Coordinates of C-alpha atoms in Angstrom, one line a residue:
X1 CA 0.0 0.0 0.0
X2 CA 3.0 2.0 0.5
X3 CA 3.7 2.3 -3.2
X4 CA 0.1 3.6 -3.9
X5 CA -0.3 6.0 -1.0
X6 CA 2.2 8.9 -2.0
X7 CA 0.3 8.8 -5.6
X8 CA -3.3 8.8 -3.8
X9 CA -2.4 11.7 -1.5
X10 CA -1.2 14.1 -4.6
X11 CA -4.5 13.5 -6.1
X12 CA -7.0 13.4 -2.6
X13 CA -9.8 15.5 -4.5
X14 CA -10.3 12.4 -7.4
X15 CA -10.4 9.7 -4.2
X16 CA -13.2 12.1 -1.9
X17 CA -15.2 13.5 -4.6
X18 CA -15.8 10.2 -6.7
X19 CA -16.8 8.6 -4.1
X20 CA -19.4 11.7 -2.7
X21 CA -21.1 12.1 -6.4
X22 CA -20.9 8.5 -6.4
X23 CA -23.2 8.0 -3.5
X24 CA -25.3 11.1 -4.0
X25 CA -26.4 9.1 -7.4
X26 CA -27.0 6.2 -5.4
X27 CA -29.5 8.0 -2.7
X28 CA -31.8 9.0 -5.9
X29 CA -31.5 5.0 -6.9
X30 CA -34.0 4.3 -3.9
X31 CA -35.9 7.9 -4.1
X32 CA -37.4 7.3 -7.2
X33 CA -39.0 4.2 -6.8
X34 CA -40.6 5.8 -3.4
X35 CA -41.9 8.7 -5.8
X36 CA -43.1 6.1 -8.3
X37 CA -45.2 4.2 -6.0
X38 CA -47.1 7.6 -4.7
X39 CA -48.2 8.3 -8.6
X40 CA -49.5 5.3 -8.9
X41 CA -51.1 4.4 -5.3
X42 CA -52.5 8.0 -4.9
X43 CA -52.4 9.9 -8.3
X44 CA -52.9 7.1 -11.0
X45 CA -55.7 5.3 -9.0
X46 CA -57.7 8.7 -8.3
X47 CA -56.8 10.2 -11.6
X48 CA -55.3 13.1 -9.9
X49 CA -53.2 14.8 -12.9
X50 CA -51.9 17.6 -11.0
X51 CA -50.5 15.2 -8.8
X52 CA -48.6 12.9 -11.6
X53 CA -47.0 15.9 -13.3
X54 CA -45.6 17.4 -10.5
X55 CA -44.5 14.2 -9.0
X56 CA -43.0 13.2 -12.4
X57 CA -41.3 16.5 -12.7
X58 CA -39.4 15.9 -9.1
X59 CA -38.6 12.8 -10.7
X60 CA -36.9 14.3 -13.8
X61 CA -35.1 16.6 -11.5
X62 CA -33.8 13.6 -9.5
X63 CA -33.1 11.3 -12.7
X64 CA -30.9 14.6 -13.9
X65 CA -29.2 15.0 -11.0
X66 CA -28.6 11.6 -11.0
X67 CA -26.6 12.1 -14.5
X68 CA -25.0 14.9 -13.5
X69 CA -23.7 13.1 -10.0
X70 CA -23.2 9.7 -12.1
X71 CA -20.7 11.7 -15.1
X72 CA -18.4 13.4 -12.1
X73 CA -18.2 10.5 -10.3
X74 CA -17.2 8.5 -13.1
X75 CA -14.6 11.4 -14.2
X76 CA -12.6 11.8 -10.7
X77 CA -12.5 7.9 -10.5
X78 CA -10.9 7.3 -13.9
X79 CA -8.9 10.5 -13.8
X80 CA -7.6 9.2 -10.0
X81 CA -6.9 5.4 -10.9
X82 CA -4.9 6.6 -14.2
X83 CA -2.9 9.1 -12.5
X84 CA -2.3 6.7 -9.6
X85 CA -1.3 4.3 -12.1
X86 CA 0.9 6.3 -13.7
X87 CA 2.3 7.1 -11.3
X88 CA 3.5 3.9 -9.8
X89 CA 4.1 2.9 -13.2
X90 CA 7.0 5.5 -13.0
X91 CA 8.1 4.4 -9.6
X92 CA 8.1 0.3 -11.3
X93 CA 10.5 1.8 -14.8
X94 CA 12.8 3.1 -11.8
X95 CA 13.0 0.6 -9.5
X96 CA 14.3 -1.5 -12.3
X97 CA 16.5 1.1 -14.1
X98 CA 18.1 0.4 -10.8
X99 CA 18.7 -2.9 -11.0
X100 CA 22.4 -4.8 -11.3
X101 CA 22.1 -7.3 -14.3
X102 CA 21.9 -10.2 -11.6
X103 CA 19.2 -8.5 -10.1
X104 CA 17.4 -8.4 -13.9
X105 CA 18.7 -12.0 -14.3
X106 CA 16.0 -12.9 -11.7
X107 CA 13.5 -11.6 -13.9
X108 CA 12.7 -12.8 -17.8
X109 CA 11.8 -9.5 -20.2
X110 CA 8.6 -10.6 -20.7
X111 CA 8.1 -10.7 -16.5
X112 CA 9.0 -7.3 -16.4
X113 CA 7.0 -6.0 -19.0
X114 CA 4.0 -7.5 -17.5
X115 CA 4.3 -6.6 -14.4
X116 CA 4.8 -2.7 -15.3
X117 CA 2.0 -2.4 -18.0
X118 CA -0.7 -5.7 -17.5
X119 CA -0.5 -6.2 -13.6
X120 CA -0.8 -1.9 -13.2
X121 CA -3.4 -1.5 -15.4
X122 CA -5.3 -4.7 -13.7
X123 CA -4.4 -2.4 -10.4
X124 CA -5.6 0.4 -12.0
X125 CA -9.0 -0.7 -12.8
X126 CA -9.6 -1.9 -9.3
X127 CA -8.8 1.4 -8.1
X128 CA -11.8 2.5 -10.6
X129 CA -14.1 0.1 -9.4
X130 CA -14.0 0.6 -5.5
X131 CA -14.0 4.6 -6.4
X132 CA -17.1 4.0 -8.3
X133 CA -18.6 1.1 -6.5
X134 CA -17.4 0.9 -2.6
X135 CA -19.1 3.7 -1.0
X136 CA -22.1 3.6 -3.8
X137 CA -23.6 0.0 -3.4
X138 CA -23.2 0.3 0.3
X139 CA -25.5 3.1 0.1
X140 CA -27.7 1.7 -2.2
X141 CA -28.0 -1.7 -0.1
X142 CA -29.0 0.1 3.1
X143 CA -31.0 2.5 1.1
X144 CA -33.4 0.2 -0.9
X145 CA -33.0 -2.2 2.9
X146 CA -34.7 0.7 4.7
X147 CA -36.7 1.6 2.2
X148 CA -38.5 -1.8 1.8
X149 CA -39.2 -2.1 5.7
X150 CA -40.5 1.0 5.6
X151 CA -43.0 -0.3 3.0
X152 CA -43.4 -3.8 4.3
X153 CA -41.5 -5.5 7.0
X154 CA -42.7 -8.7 6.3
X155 CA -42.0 -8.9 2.8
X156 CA -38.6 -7.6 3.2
X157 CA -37.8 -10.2 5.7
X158 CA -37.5 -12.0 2.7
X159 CA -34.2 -10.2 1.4
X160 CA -32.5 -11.4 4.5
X161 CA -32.9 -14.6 4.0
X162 CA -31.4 -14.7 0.6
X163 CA -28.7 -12.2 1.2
X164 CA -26.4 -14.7 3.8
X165 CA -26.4 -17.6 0.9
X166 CA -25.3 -15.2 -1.8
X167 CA -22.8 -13.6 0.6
X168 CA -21.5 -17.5 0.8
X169 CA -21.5 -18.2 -2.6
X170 CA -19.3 -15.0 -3.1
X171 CA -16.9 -16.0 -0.7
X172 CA -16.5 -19.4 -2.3
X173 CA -16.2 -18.0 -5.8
X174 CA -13.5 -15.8 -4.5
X175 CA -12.0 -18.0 -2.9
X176 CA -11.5 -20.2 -5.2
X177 CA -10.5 -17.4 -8.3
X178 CA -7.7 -16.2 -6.1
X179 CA -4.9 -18.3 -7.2
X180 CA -6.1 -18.6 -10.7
X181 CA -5.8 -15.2 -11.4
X182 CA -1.6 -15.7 -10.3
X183 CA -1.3 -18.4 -12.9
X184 CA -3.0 -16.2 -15.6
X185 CA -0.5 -13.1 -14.9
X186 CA 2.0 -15.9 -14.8
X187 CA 1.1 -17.1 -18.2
X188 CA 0.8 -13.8 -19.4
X189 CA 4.8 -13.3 -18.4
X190 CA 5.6 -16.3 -20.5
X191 CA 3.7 -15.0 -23.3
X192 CA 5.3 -11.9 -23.7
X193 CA 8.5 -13.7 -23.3
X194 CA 8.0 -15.6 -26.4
X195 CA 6.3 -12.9 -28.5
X196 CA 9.4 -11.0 -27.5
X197 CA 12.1 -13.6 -28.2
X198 CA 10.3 -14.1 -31.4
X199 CA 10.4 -11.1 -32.8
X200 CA 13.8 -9.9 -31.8
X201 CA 15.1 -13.0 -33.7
X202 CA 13.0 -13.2 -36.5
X203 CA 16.0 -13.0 -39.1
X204 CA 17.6 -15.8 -37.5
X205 CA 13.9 -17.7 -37.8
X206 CA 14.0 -17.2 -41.1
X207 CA 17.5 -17.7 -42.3
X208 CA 16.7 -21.3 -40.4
X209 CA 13.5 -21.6 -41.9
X210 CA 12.1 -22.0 -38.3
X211 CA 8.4 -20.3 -38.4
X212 CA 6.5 -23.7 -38.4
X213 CA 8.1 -24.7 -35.4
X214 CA 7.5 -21.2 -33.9
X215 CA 4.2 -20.9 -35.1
X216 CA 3.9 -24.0 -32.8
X217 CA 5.3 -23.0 -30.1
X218 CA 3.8 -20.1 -29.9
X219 CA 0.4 -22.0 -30.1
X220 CA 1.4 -23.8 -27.3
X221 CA 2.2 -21.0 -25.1
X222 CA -1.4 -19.4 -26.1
X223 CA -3.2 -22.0 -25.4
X224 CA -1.8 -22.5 -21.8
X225 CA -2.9 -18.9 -21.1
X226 CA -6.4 -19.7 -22.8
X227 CA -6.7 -22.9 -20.5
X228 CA -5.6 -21.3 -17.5
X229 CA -7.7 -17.6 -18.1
X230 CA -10.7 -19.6 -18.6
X231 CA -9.9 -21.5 -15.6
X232 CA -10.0 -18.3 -13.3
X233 CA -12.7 -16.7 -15.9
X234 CA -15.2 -19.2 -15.4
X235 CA -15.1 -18.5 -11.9
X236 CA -16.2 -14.9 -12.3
X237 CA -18.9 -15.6 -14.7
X238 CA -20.3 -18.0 -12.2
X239 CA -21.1 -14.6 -10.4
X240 CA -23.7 -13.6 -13.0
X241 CA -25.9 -16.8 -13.1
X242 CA -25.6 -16.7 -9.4
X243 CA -26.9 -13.6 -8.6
X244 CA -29.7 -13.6 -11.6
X245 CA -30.9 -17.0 -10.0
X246 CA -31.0 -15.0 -6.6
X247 CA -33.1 -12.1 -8.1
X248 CA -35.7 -14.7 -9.6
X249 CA -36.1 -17.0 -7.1
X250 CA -36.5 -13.7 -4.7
X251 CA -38.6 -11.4 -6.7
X252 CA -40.6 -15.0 -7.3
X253 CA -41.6 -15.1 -3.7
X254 CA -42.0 -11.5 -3.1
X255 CA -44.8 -11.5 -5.9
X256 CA -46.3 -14.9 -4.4
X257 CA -46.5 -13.2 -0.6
X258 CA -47.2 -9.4 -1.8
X259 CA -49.8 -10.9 -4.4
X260 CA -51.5 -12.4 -1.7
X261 CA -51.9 -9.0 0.7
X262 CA -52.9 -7.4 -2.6
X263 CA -55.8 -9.3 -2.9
X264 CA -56.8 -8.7 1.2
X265 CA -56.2 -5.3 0.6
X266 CA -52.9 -4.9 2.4
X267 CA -50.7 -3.7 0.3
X268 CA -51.3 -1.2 -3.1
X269 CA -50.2 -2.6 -6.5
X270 CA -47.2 1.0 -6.7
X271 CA -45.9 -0.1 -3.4
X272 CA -45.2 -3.5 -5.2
X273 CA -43.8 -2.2 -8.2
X274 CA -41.5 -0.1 -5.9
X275 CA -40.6 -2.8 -3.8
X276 CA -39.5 -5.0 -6.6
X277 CA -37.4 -2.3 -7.9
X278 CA -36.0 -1.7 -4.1
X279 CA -35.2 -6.2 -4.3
X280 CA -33.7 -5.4 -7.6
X281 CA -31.6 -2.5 -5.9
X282 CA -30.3 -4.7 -3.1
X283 CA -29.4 -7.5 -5.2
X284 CA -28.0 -5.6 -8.3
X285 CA -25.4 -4.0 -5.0
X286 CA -24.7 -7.4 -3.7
X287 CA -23.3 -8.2 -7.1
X288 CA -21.8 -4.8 -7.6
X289 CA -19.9 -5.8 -4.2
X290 CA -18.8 -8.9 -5.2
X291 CA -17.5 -7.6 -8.6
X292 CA -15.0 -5.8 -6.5
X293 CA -14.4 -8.3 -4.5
X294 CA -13.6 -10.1 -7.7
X295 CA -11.5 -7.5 -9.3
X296 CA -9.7 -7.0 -5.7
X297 CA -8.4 -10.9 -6.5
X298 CA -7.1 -10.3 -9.7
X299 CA -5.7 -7.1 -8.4
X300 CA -4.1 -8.5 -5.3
X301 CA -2.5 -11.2 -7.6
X302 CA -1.0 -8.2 -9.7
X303 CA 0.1 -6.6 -6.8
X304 CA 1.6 -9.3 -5.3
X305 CA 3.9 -9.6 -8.3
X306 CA 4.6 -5.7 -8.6
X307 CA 5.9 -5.7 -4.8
X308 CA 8.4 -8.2 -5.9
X309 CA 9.2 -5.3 -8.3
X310 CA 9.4 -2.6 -6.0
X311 CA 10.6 -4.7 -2.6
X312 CA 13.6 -6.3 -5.1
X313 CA 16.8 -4.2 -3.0
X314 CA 19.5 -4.2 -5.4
X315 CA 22.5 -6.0 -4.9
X316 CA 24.1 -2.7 -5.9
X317 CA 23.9 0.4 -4.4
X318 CA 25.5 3.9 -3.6
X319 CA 25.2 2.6 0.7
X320 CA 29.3 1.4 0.9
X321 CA 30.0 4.8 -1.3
X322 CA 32.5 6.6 1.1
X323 CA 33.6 8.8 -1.6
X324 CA 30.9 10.6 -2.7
X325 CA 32.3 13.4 -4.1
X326 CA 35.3 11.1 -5.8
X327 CA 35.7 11.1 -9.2
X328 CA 38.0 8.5 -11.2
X329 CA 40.5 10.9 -12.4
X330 CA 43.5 8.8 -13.9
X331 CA 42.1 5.2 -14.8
X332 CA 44.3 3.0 -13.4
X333 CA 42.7 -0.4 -12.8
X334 CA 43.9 -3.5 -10.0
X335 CA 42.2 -6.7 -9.5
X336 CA 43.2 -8.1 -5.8
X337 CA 42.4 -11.8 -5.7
X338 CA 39.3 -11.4 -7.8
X339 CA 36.9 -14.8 -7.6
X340 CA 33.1 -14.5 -9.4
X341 CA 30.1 -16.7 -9.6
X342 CA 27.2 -15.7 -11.0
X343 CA 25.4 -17.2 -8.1
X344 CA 26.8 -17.8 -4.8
X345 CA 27.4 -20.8 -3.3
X346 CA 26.8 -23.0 -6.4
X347 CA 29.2 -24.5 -8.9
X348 CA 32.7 -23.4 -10.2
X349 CA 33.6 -19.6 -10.1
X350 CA 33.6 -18.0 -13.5
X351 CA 36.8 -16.0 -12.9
X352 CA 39.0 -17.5 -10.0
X353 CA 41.9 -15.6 -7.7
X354 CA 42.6 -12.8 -10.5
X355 CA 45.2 -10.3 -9.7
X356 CA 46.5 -8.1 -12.4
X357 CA 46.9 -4.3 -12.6
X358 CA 46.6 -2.2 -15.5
X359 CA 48.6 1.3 -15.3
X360 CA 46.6 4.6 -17.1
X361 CA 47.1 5.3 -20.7
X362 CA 47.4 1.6 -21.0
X363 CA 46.1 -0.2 -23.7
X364 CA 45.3 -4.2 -22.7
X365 CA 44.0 -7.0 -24.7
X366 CA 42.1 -9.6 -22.9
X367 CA 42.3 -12.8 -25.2
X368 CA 40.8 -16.5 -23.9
X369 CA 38.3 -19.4 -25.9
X370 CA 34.6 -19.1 -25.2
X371 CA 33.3 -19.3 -22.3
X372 CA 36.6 -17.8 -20.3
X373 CA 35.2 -15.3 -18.4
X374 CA 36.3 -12.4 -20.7
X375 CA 33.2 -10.2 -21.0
X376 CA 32.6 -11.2 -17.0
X377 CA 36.1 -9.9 -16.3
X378 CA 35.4 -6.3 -17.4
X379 CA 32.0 -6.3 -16.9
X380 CA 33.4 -6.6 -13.0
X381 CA 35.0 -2.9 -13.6
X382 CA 32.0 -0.9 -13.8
X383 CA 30.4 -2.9 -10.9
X384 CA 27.7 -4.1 -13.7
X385 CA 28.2 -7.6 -11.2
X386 CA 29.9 -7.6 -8.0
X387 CA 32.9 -9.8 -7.2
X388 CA 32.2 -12.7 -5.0
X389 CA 35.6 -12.3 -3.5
X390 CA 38.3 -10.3 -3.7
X391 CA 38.4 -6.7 -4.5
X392 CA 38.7 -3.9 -7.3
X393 CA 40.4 -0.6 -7.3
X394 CA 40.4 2.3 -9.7
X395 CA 42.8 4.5 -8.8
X396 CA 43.2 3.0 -6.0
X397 CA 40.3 2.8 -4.7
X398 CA 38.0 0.2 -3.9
X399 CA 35.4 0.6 -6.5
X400 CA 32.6 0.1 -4.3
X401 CA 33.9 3.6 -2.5
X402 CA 32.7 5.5 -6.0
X403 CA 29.0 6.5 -6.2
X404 CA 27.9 4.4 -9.4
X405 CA 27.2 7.4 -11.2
X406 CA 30.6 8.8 -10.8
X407 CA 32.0 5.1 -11.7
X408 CA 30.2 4.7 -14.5
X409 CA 30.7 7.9 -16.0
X410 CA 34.4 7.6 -15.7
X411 CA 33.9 4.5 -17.8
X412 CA 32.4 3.3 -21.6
X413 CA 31.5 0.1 -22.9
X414 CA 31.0 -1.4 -25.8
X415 CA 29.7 -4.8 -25.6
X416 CA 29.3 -7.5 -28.1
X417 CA 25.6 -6.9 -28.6
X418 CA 25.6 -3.5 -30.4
X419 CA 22.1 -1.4 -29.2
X420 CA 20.9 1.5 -31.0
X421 CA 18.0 3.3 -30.2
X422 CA 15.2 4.6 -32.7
X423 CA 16.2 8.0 -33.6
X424 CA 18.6 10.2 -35.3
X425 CA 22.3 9.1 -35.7
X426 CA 23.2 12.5 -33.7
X427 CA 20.6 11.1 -31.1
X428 CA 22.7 7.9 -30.7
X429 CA 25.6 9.0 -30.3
X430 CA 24.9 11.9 -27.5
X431 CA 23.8 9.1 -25.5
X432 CA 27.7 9.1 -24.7
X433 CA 27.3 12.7 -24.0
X434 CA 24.1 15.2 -23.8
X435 CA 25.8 18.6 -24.2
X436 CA 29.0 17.1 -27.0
X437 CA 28.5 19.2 -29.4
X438 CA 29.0 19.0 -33.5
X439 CA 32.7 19.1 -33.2
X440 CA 33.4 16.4 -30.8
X441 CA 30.7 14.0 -32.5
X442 CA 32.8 14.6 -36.3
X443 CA 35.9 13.9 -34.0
X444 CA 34.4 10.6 -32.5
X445 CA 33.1 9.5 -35.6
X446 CA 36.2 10.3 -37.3
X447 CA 38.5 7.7 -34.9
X448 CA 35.4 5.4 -35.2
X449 CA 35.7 5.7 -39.0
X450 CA 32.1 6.0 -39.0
X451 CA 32.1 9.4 -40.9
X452 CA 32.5 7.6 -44.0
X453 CA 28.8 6.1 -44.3
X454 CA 27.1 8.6 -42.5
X455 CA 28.4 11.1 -44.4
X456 CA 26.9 9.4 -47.1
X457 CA 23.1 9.1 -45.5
X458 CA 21.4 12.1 -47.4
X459 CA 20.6 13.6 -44.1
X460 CA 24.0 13.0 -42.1
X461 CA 23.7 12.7 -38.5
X462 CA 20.1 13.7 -38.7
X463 CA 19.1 10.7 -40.5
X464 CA 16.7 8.5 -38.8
X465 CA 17.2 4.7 -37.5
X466 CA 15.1 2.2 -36.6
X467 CA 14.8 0.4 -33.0
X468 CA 17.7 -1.6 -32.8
X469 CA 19.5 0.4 -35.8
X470 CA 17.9 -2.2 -38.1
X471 CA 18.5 -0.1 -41.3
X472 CA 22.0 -0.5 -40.8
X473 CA 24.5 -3.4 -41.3
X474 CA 26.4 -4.9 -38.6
X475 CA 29.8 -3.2 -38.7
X476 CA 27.7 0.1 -38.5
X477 CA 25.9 -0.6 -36.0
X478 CA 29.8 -1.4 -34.5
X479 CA 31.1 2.0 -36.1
X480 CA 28.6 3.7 -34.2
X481 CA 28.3 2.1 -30.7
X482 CA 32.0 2.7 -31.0
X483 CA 31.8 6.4 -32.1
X484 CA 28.9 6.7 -29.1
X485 CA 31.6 5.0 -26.7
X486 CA 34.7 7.9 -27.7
X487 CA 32.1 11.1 -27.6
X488 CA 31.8 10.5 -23.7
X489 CA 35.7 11.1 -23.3
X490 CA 36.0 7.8 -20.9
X491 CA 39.1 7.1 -18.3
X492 CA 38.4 3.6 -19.5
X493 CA 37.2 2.3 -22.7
X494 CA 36.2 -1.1 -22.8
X495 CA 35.9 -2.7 -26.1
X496 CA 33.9 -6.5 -25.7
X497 CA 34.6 -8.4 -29.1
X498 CA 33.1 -5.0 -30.8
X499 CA 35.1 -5.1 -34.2
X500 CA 34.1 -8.6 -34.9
X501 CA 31.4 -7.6 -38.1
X502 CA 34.4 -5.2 -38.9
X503 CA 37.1 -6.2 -42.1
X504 CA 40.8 -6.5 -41.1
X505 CA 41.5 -3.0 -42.6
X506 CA 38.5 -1.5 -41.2
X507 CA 39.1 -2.9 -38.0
X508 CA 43.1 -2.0 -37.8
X509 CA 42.3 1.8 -38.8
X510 CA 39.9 1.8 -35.5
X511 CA 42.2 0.4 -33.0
X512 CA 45.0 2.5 -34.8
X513 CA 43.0 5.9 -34.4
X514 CA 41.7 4.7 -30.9
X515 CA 45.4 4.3 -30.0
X516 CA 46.8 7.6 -31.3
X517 CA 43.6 10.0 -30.2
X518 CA 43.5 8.5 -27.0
X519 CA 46.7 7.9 -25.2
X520 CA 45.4 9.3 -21.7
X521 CA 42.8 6.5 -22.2
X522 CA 43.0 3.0 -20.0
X523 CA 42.0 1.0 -23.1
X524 CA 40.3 -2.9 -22.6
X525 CA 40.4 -4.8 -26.0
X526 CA 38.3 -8.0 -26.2
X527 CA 38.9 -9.8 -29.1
X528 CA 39.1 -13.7 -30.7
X529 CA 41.0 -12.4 -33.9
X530 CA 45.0 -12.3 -33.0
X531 CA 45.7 -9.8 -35.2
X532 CA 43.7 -7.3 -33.3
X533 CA 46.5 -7.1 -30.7
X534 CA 49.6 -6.0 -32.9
X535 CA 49.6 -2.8 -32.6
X536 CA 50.0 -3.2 -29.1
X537 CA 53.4 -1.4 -27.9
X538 CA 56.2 -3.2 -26.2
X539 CA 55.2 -2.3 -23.0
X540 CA 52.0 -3.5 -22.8
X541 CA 50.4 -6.8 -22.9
X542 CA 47.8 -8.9 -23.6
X543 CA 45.5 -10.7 -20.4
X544 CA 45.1 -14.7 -21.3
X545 CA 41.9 -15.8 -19.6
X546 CA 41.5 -19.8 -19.6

C-alpha cells in the first residue's frame, strides 16, 4: 500500500469527490421508486393529474441529478486510478533502471514488461471500481433495505434470507478465483517472453526456416494462457448466473406473498412495483460488491507480483560509497584476488583468484576461448556484477567507495551486442554525452571511422534509424556504438569483441586511431581475432583468460 499511497495523497480530491457524487447518485437509486409508487397508489388510481406531473417532474429533477452526479463521479474515478497508475508505473520503470544485471537475471523480459503495463493496469481498474462502487452499493444496499421495511417489513424479511447464501456463494467464488488469477499473470509473463524472443530474432527464424516450429510453439504457449484464463474466468462468470438465479427465485416469492396481501387489501399494486425495484436495488449491490471483490483478486494477484518489483533491494547500491564526491581521475585499474560466480554458493567460479593491474594510458587486450570469463572480467570494472571475493580498485580505490554514477561515467562500454535506439544518428551518439557538441561528434566519428557512411546518409547525422539500428548493417551498428563509446571522453574504454562484423582493414584503422587519439585512455580490448593485438606497444600486454 505504501507504493500507492504517495500517488493517492497528490491526487486526494479524485479519491473524496468520486466517491461523494458516487453516493449522491445512489441516494436518488432508492428515491425514485418511493416517488413512483405515490403516482401510482394516490395519483394514477384517483386520476389526480396535478399530482402525476408534479410528482414526475421531481422525478426528472432527480433522474438529472442523477446524471450529472453519475458523469463526475465517473470522471474523478478514472482521472484518480490513471494518475495513480501512472504514477507507480513511474516508480516500477525506476526501481528496475536500478537494478544490477543479476538483479534483472531474476527476472525474464517478458516478466517485467508484464508486471509494469498488465499487472498496473489490472491495479488500475480496481482502483476505478472501488472509487465507483465501494461507497455507492453500500448506500444503495442500506437505502433500498430501509426503504423496503419502511414499505413492508414482512416482505422484506425476505431479502435477508437470501442475502447470507449469496454472501456465501461470493466467498467461495473468490475463494476459489484467487490463485487462478496468479497463474494467468503468470502465463501472461511467458507469453510476452515468447512474442518477444520471437520477434527480436526473427531474421535468425528465417535464415533457419524455423516459423512452423514457432508458429507452434507459440500456439502452445497461447493455449496455456487460454486454459488457465478460462480456468479463473469461469469463476467470475459463475457470479452472474448466481446472482440472476437469486433475483428470480427472490422477486418470485415476493410477488407470491405481496400478491396475496394485494388481494386482502394490504398492500397497493405501486408499493409492489417499488418494492421490486427496491429487491432489484439490493441485489443488483450485492453483485456490484462482489464484482470488487472479484477484481480486488485479480488485483491483489497483480500486486503481489509488482511488490516483488518494488521490494527487489539491489544488490548494488550507492550505501558502501565513502567517496561521494570522488571522481575517477586517472584510470588506473587492479584486481586483488578477484573470484566470481554468477550465483553464490553454487558451482565453479567463473573467474577464480585474478590479480592483475593495468597502469593509465594503458592499452590491454584480454584474449581467452569461449566461455573464459572475458566479458565477465570487465563487466566486474564498472560494478555491472559484483565480485564474490576479492576486491577492485580504480585509482586506487576500492570501487565500491565511487558513487555508481561517478564510476560509470568515468567509464564506456562497448559490448558485443551492439544497441541503437530509434532516432537520429546525432541522437545515438549523444547518449555518450548530452551537451558534445558538433565538433566532438565529427571527432568521435572520425576515430570510429564511422564518418564515412554517415556522411553518405542524405541527411548526415540527422538521419533516422530504426529500433535496434535495423537499417543499418552490422559493422555500422559497430562503427557507431564505438563512435557513441569515444564522444563520452571515458578514463576507461572497454571494447567487448566490438570489431568482430568489422574487415581486417577496417578494424586496424579503428584500433589505430583509438590508439593515437586517446593515449590518456585506459583501453580494454576483447577480441578472438589475434591480429587485433599488434599494434599493441612493447610495454603493454595482452591478459590470457582460460
Amino acid at each position: 500500500m505504501k507504493k500507492y499511497k504517495e500517488h493517492i495523497k497528490k491526487h486526494w480530491y479524485c479519491f473524496l469527490l468520486a466517491p461523494i457524487f458516487m453516493t449522491l447518485e445512489a441516494a436518488g437509486e432508492f428515491i425514485l421508486p418511493f416517488i413512483n409508487a405515490n403516482i401510482i397508489d394516490q395519483g394514477a388510481a384517483s386520476g389526480d393529474i396535478p399530482y402525476i406531473l408534479e410528482n414526475g417532474f421531481y422525478m426528472l429533477l432527480i433522474a438529472a441529478a442523477m446524471l450529472a452526479f453519475g458523469v463526475l463521479g465517473a470522471f474523478f474515478a478514472v482521472r484518480g486510478s490513471a494518475r495513480v497508475a501512472a504514477g507507480v508505473r513511474r516508480d516500477a520503470f525506476a526501481r528496475i533502471q536500478t537494478f544490477s544485471f543479476s538483479d534483472i537475471d531474476r527476472f525474464s523480459n517478458g516478466s517485467l514488461i508484464t508486471r509494469v503495463t498488465n499487472d498496473i493496469t489490472q491495479v488500475q481498474t480496481f482502483l476505478q471500481t472501488l472509487m465507483r462502487g465501494f461507497f455507492r452499493s453500500p448506500v444503495m444496499l442500506v437505502g433500498a433495505l430501509v426503504m423496503s421495511f419502511r414499505l413492508n417489513a414482512e416482505i422484506a424479511m425476505v431479502i435477508l434470507i437470501v442475502l447470507p447464501f449469496l454472501a456465501i456463494a461470493t466467498f467461495l467464488i473468490i475463494k476459489t478465483a484467487s490463485p487462478r488469477y496468479t497463474v494467468m499473470q503468470e502465463r501472461i509473463d511467458t507469453l510476452n517472453t515468447g512474442i518477444g524472443e520471437t520477434i527480436t530474432n526473427e531474421k535468425v527464424i528465417k535464415s533457419f526456416v524455423r516459423e512452423e516450429y514457432e508458429k507452434e510453439k507459440f500456439r502452445k504457449i497461447n493455449t496455456a494462457l487460454m486454459d488457465k484464463s478460462i480456468a479463473a474466468l469461469k469463476m467470475m462468470i459463475l457470479m452472474q448466473p448466481v446472482s440472476a438465479l437469486a433475483i428470480n427465485v427472490t422477486t418470485l416469492v415476493v410477488v407470491w406473498v405481496a400478491g396475496r396481501q394485494i388481494m386482502i387489501g394490504g398492500m397497493e399494486i405501486g408499493s409492489l412495483t417499488a418494492f421490486i425495484t427496491y429487491l432489484s436495488q439490493v441485489l443488483t449491490a450485492l453483485n456490484f460488491l462482489a464484482n470488487i471483490f472479484l477484481q480486488g483478486t485479480r488485483a491483489a494477484a497483480s500486486n503481489r507480483r509488482l511488490s516483488e518489483v518494488m521490494n527487489t533491494v539491489p544488490d548494488i547500491s550507492d550505501e558502501n560509497a565513502s567517496r561521494r564526491d570522488c571522481h575517477v581521475e586517472k584510470g588506473s585499474i587492479e584486481f586483488r584476488n578477484v573470484s566470481f560466480r554468477y550465483f553464490k554458493n553454487t558451482g565453479a567460479p567463473v573467474l577464480d583468484d585474478i590479480s592483475v593491474k593495468m597502469e593509465p594510458g594503458e592499452f590491454v587486450g584480454i584474449i581467452g576461448s569461449t566461455g573464459s570469463g572475458k566479458s565477465t572480467f570487465v563487466s566486474l570494472i564498472p560494478r555491472l556484477y559484483d565480485v564474490t571475493e576479492g576486491e577492485i580498485r580504480i585509482d586506487g580505490h576500492p570501487v565500491q567507495e565511487y558513487p555508481l554514477r561517478h564510476l560509470r561515467d568515468a567509464i564506456a562500454m562497448v559490448l558485443q551486442k551492439n544497441t541503437l535506439f530509434s532516432g537520429t544518428v546525432k541522437d545515438n551518439l549523444r547518449w555518450g554525452k548530452e551537451t558534445a557538441t558538433d565538433e566532438e561528434i565529427d571527432a568521435a566519428c572520425r576515430i570510429a571511422c564511422a564518418d564515412e557512411f554517415v556522411s553518405a546518409f542524405p541527411n548526415g547525422y540527422e538521419t533516422d534509424l530504426s529500433q535496434g539500428g535495423v537499417n543499418l548493417s552490422g559493422g555500422q551498428k559497430q562503427r557507431l556504438s564505438i563512435a557513441r563509446a569515444l564522444v563520452r571522453k571515458p578514463r576507461i574504454l572497454i571494447l567487448d569483441d566490438c570489431t568482430s562484423a568489422l574487415d581486417a582493414n577496417t578494424e586496424a584503422r579503428v584500433l589505430q586511431g583509438i590508439r593515437q587519439e586517446t593515449a590518456d585512455m585506459t583501453v580494454l580490448l576483447i577480441s578472438q581475432r589475434t591480429v587485433s593485438y599488434t599494434h599493441l606497444r612493447a610495454h603493454e600486454t595482452t591478459l590470457h583468460l582460460v
